[in-house]
N, CA and C of each residue as an Amber inpcrd file, in Angstrom:
protein
   264
 173.9940000  15.6050000 163.8630000 173.2370000  14.6340000 164.9590000
 173.0220000  13.2310000 164.0410000 172.7880000  11.9480000 164.8180000
 172.1150000  10.5750000 164.1420000 171.0580000  10.9990000 164.3750000
 170.4200000   9.4900000 164.7400000 168.6890000   9.3940000 164.1000000
 168.2360000  10.3280000 166.0800000 168.8950000   8.8810000 165.6210000
 169.1440000   8.7800000 167.6930000 168.5730000   9.9140000 168.5800000
 170.0890000  10.4420000 169.0710000 170.0810000  12.1480000 168.6380000
 169.0100000  12.7890000 168.7100000 168.5890000  13.0100000 167.5840000
 167.3050000  13.9030000 166.8400000 166.2400000  13.3730000 167.1900000
 166.2270000  12.1580000 167.7690000 164.4520000  11.4080000 167.4400000
 164.5920000  12.2340000 169.8430000 165.8270000  11.4090000 170.5930000
 165.8710000  12.1640000 172.1520000 166.0550000  13.7830000 172.3090000
 166.0920000  14.3650000 171.4060000 166.1270000  16.3920000 171.3590000
 165.3340000  16.5920000 171.5190000 164.3190000  16.0140000 169.9810000
 163.1060000  16.6100000 170.0420000 162.1110000  16.3010000 170.6970000
 162.6390000  14.6040000 171.6790000 161.1930000  14.1140000 172.6850000
 161.5980000  15.4490000 173.3870000 163.1940000  15.6670000 174.0780000
 162.5800000  16.7490000 175.5940000 162.0120000  17.9510000 175.5020000
 162.6200000  19.1100000 174.0700000 161.8600000  19.4710000 173.5710000
 161.1330000  19.6870000 174.4220000 159.4570000  18.7710000 173.5740000
 158.9890000  18.8860000 173.8370000 157.4800000  18.8090000 174.3900000
 158.6950000  17.0200000 175.3160000 157.9880000  16.9020000 177.2080000
 158.2110000  18.0820000 177.8700000 159.3330000  18.8850000 177.8930000
 159.9770000  20.1910000 178.5240000 158.7760000  21.8290000 178.3540000
 158.3130000  21.9970000 176.5390000 157.6760000  22.7000000 176.9310000
 156.3920000  22.8800000 177.2320000 156.0200000  21.4110000 176.8170000
 154.6540000  21.1270000 177.5210000 154.4800000  20.6940000 179.2370000
 156.1390000  21.1160000 180.0240000 156.2510000  20.8200000 180.9690000
 155.1410000  19.6400000 182.2970000 156.0220000  17.9690000 181.1370000
 155.5060000  17.2640000 181.1530000 157.1630000  16.8940000 182.2890000
 157.0300000  15.8820000 183.0800000 157.5810000  15.4350000 183.3940000
 157.9090000  14.0280000 182.2870000 159.2260000  13.4140000 182.4160000
 159.2370000  11.8670000 182.2960000 158.1380000   9.8700000 182.0120000
 158.3580000  10.4840000 183.9970000 156.7210000  10.2080000 184.3200000
 155.9680000   9.7050000 183.9290000 155.1630000  10.9340000 183.3070000
 154.1720000  11.6830000 183.1670000 154.3300000  11.3610000 181.5920000
 155.1580000  11.5330000 180.7580000 154.7190000  11.0470000 179.1670000
 154.3150000   9.3100000 179.0350000 155.7850000   8.1840000 180.1010000
 155.8080000   7.7660000 179.9570000 154.2380000   6.8410000 180.1000000
 153.6580000   7.1400000 180.6900000 152.0130000   6.6750000 181.7020000
 150.8520000   7.4050000 180.2570000 151.1040000   8.4320000 179.8490000
 150.4360000   9.1810000 178.8760000 151.0540000   7.8730000 177.5360000
 151.5620000   7.9460000 177.3380000 152.5200000   6.9190000 175.9520000
 151.5590000   5.2220000 176.4060000 152.4490000   4.4680000 177.8290000
 151.6670000   3.2860000 177.8180000 153.3700000   3.1280000 177.5910000
 154.5710000   3.3260000 177.9390000 155.7640000   3.5220000 178.1410000
 156.4310000   3.0250000 179.1700000 157.9030000   2.9630000 179.7600000
 158.5120000   2.4870000 180.7550000 159.1590000   4.0740000 181.1310000
 159.0040000   4.8020000 182.0560000 159.5270000   6.4250000 182.5180000
 160.4820000   6.0500000 181.8580000 162.0030000   4.9330000 182.5740000
 163.1810000   4.2610000 181.8030000 163.5100000   4.5430000 180.8630000
 162.8620000   3.5280000 179.2500000 162.7220000   4.2190000 178.5740000
 162.1670000   5.2370000 178.2170000 161.7300000   6.3120000 178.2710000
 161.6720000   7.4390000 177.5570000 163.2440000   7.4230000 178.0340000
 163.7950000   8.0210000 179.1370000 165.2540000   8.2920000 179.7820000
 166.1060000   8.0170000 178.5520000 166.3060000   7.0120000 178.2030000
 167.0720000   6.1640000 176.7670000 166.7390000   6.6220000 176.0950000
 165.3460000   6.9800000 175.6670000 165.2370000   7.8700000 174.4390000
 166.0330000   8.5540000 174.6750000 166.1180000   9.9080000 175.3880000
 165.6150000  11.2340000 174.9720000 167.8750000  11.3360000 175.4120000
 168.4990000  10.5050000 175.6290000 170.0590000  10.3350000 175.7600000
 170.2390000   9.0030000 175.0410000 169.3260000   9.4830000 173.8810000
 170.0900000   8.7380000 172.6790000 170.1100000   7.7650000 172.4080000
 170.3380000   6.4890000 173.1120000 170.5140000   5.1100000 173.3690000
 169.3850000   4.1430000 173.5010000 169.0260000   4.4710000 172.5920000
 167.8500000   3.5200000 172.5180000 167.6560000   3.2470000 171.0430000
 166.8940000   1.9480000 170.0600000 166.2720000   2.3110000 169.1170000
 164.9790000   2.1760000 169.6020000 164.2230000   3.5490000 168.5820000
 162.6240000   3.1610000 169.2520000 161.4320000   2.2550000 167.7620000
 161.1750000   1.8820000 167.3780000 159.5400000   1.1890000 167.0400000
 159.4010000   2.0660000 166.5450000 158.2020000   2.6730000 165.7550000
 158.0060000   3.1480000 164.8240000 156.8050000   3.5060000 165.6550000
 156.5520000   3.1420000 166.2020000 154.6840000   2.2570000 167.8190000
 154.6990000   3.0400000 168.7590000 156.3970000   2.1470000 169.3590000
 156.7860000   4.4190000 170.1830000 156.9390000   5.4280000 169.6690000
 157.1100000   5.8200000 168.6130000 157.4650000   6.8500000 168.5590000
 155.8750000   7.3640000 168.5660000 154.9370000   6.5650000 167.3820000
 153.0660000   7.0750000 167.9040000 153.2760000   7.1250000 169.2050000
 153.3280000   6.5710000 169.9290000 152.3830000   7.2670000 170.9420000
 153.2600000   8.1940000 171.4620000 154.3300000   8.3910000 171.3540000
 155.0970000   9.4310000 172.3340000 155.0020000  10.6520000 171.8730000
 154.3030000  10.6140000 170.4510000 153.6310000  12.1420000 169.3490000
 152.2880000  11.8390000 169.8220000 151.6970000  10.7270000 170.3820000
 150.5490000  11.1100000 170.3070000 150.4130000  11.3490000 171.5150000
 151.2240000  10.8290000 172.5140000 150.6190000  11.4850000 173.7500000
 151.4610000  13.2380000 173.5630000 152.3400000  13.4850000 173.0100000
 152.6710000  14.9320000 173.0130000 151.7320000  15.5650000 172.6710000
 150.9150000  14.8500000 171.3330000 150.1700000  15.9230000 170.5870000
 150.6140000  16.6230000 169.0770000 151.2970000  16.1630000 168.8300000
 152.4350000  16.5800000 167.7460000 152.0600000  15.4820000 166.5650000
 152.7460000  15.9020000 165.6780000 153.6650000  14.6610000 164.3330000
 153.9920000  13.7250000 164.8120000 154.8610000  12.3220000 164.3480000
 155.5800000  11.9310000 164.2060000 156.0820000  12.9560000 163.9350000
 156.2330000  13.5560000 162.0330000 157.4940000  14.6930000 161.9760000
 158.0670000  14.8550000 162.3580000 157.6100000  15.9490000 163.7750000
 157.7570000  16.3910000 164.6940000 159.6580000  15.5250000 165.9540000
 158.6050000  14.7870000 165.8030000 160.8690000  13.7730000 166.9590000
 161.3600000  13.6940000 164.7290000 161.5700000  14.2210000 164.1620000
 162.2050000  13.6470000 163.5840000 163.1020000  15.0180000 162.9380000
 162.3910000  16.0910000 163.0620000 163.2760000  16.8470000 162.6880000
 164.5460000  17.3580000 162.8900000 165.2880000  17.3970000 162.0550000
 167.4130000  18.3150000 162.7030000 167.2020000  19.5540000 163.5280000
 167.0850000  19.5160000 164.4480000 167.7280000  20.9330000 165.8430000
 168.0350000  22.0330000 165.1730000 167.4120000  22.9640000 164.3470000
 169.1560000  24.0930000 163.2730000 170.1130000  24.6940000 163.7750000
 170.8920000  24.4970000 163.1980000 172.8010000  23.9940000 163.5810000
 172.7640000  25.5720000 164.8550000 173.3430000  25.3070000 165.7610000
 173.9190000  25.9490000 166.9690000 172.8530000  25.7790000 168.1460000
 171.7210000  25.4890000 167.5750000 170.4910000  24.9510000 168.8040000
 171.4670000  25.2090000 169.9110000 170.6820000  25.5940000 171.5190000
 170.5350000  25.2360000 172.0710000 170.7080000  23.7390000 172.9680000
 171.5510000  22.7660000 173.9720000 170.1850000  22.0860000 174.1850000
 169.8110000  21.9530000 175.5280000 168.1020000  21.3810000 175.5410000
 166.7000000  21.6990000 175.3740000 167.2070000  21.6040000 177.3670000
 167.2580000  22.9460000 177.2790000 166.3520000  22.1470000 179.4020000
 166.4530000  21.6080000 179.6890000 166.4900000  20.7750000 181.2800000
 165.3780000  19.6850000 181.7050000 164.2060000  20.4840000 182.4000000
 163.4090000  19.7080000 182.8830000 162.5200000  20.1460000 183.5770000
 162.6110000  20.9450000 184.5520000 161.8300000  21.9490000 185.3460000
 162.6520000  21.8980000 186.6680000 162.2450000  21.2230000 188.2710000
 162.2660000  21.0310000 188.5570000 162.3790000  19.9370000 189.3290000
 161.0810000  20.1050000 190.3980000 160.4200000  19.1410000 191.2570000
 159.7940000  19.5170000 192.3500000 158.4670000  19.6910000 191.9130000
 157.4130000  19.5770000 192.7910000 156.2620000  20.4430000 192.9150000
 155.8060000  21.2300000 192.3340000 154.2710000  21.5240000 191.6950000
 155.2100000  23.0100000 191.1990000 153.3250000  24.0610000 191.8440000
 153.9080000  25.1010000 192.4150000 152.5970000  25.5190000 193.3380000
 151.2840000  25.7420000 193.3350000 151.2150000  25.0950000 193.5140000
 149.2350000  24.9950000 193.1590000 147.9100000  26.5250000 193.5160000
 147.3760000  26.4790000 191.7220000 146.7080000  27.3100000 191.8590000
 145.9400000  27.0180000 192.6990000 145.7790000  28.7210000 192.5490000
 143.7260000  29.1380000 194.1790000 143.5580000  30.0520000 193.5550000
């Protein structure tokens, strides 16, 4: 797996674990939503500054975006579409 794919894998995994949409992550990091999608697909070269902004928005160290997934790990699932039920 190349570096772009590893970053995309980790970005999606961390984003979904936190229940953030691509749009909310992009807003928190100050980047474009479409850019987040391209990074997750591994089709975008990311600058260190952008990695720092995304890591800060996810509340993780930058190193967490660079760690290779364990061998045989399943691809991170997408965030469930639609609105969340209102808490009462």
